[in-house]
Coordinates of C-alpha atoms in Angstrom, one line a residue:
M1 CA 13.7 3.7 -9.9
L2 CA 14.1 0.9 -6.8
S3 CA 17.3 -0.1 -6.5
R4 CA 16.9 -3.1 -3.8
P5 CA 14.9 -5.9 -3.9
P6 CA 11.2 -5.7 -2.8
A7 CA 12.3 -8.0 -0.3
A8 CA 15.2 -5.4 1.6
L9 CA 12.6 -3.3 1.7
P10 CA 11.6 -1.9 5.2
G11 CA 8.1 -1.9 6.4
L12 CA 5.8 -2.6 9.6
R13 CA 7.0 -5.1 11.9
P14 CA 5.2 -8.4 11.9
I15 CA 3.5 -9.1 15.2
P16 CA 4.8 -12.5 16.8
L17 CA 3.1 -15.8 17.0
I18 CA 1.1 -14.1 14.1
G19 CA 3.2 -12.8 10.9
A20 CA 3.1 -11.0 8.8
S21 CA -0.1 -11.4 7.8
V22 CA -1.8 -8.9 10.6
A23 CA -0.5 -5.4 8.2
L24 CA -3.1 -6.4 6.5
F25 CA -5.4 -6.4 8.9
R26 CA -3.3 -3.1 10.3
L27 CA -4.0 -1.5 6.9
F28 CA -7.9 -2.5 6.8
A29 CA -8.4 -1.3 10.2
D30 CA -7.6 2.2 10.2
P31 CA -5.6 2.9 6.5
L32 CA -5.9 6.5 7.7
A33 CA -3.9 6.0 10.2
T34 CA -1.3 2.9 9.0
L35 CA -0.3 4.7 6.1
P36 CA 0.7 7.8 7.5
R37 CA 3.2 5.5 10.4
L38 CA 4.6 3.9 7.2
Y39 CA 6.1 7.2 5.4
R40 CA 6.8 8.8 8.8
E41 CA 8.5 5.5 10.1
H42 CA 10.2 3.8 6.9
G43 CA 10.2 6.7 4.1
E44 CA 9.3 7.4 0.5
I45 CA 9.4 3.1 -0.7
A46 CA 8.1 1.4 2.2
A47 CA 6.7 -2.5 2.7
L48 CA 3.9 -3.0 4.3
N49 CA 5.6 -5.8 6.0
R50 CA 9.3 -6.0 6.9
G51 CA 11.2 -8.2 3.9
D52 CA 7.5 -8.7 2.9
G53 CA 8.2 -6.9 -1.2
S54 CA 3.9 -8.4 -1.8
W55 CA 2.7 -4.8 -0.6
V56 CA 4.7 -1.9 -1.5
C57 CA 3.6 1.8 -0.5
A58 CA 5.1 4.8 -2.2
F59 CA 4.8 8.2 -1.2
G60 CA 5.4 11.3 -2.9
P61 CA 5.3 13.7 -5.7
R62 CA 8.8 12.0 -7.7
F63 CA 7.1 8.5 -7.2
N64 CA 3.9 9.7 -8.6
K65 CA 5.4 11.4 -11.4
Q66 CA 7.1 8.2 -11.8
L67 CA 4.6 5.2 -11.2
L68 CA 1.2 6.9 -12.1
P69 CA 1.5 6.5 -16.0
R70 CA 2.9 2.8 -16.3
A71 CA -0.6 2.0 -15.0
A72 CA 0.1 -1.4 -16.6
S73 CA 2.6 -1.9 -15.1
F74 CA 1.5 -2.6 -12.0
E75 CA -2.1 -5.1 -11.0
H76 CA -4.0 -4.3 -8.4
A77 CA -6.5 -6.5 -6.9
T78 CA -9.5 -5.5 -7.9
D79 CA -11.4 -7.9 -4.7
M80 CA -9.7 -6.6 -1.2
P81 CA -9.5 -10.4 0.5
I82 CA -12.0 -9.2 3.1
P83 CA -15.3 -7.4 2.7
L84 CA -14.4 -3.8 3.9
P85 CA -17.2 -1.9 5.7
P86 CA -19.3 -0.2 3.7
D87 CA -18.8 3.3 4.2
S88 CA -15.2 2.9 5.3
A89 CA -12.1 4.7 4.5
L90 CA -9.8 1.7 3.4
E91 CA -13.8 1.6 0.8
R92 CA -13.6 4.3 -0.5
T93 CA -9.5 4.3 -0.6
S94 CA -10.5 1.1 -2.3
H95 CA -11.4 3.4 -5.3
S96 CA -9.4 5.9 -5.5
L97 CA -6.4 7.0 -8.6
T98 CA -3.8 4.3 -7.4
M99 CA -6.0 1.1 -6.9
V100 CA -8.2 1.3 -10.0
N101 CA -6.4 -0.7 -13.1
G102 CA -7.4 0.5 -17.1
D103 CA -9.3 2.7 -18.4
E104 CA -11.6 3.0 -15.1
H105 CA -7.7 4.3 -13.9
R106 CA -6.8 6.4 -17.3

């Protein structure tokens, strides 16, 4: 599957003086723009923050076939670190197949 350590993955560049934590705010603010940008600029496997493998995105059918059947191997945070605006794009996508665990995922 993944042949390089997560910290070596390409990803969005942290903003100077603010650091890597801003990538979560970018994602929360506009996930429907951030995720396609991440794929377009960095390919099928990319970290949300360059040099930080804690949030990694895998795009495309090849990875879906590898990752989705192994749901028990990947735990997703069920609580978002900040409240999501009701009916926002992120709130709607937080209930998708790739963002839930256990029986709900199955």
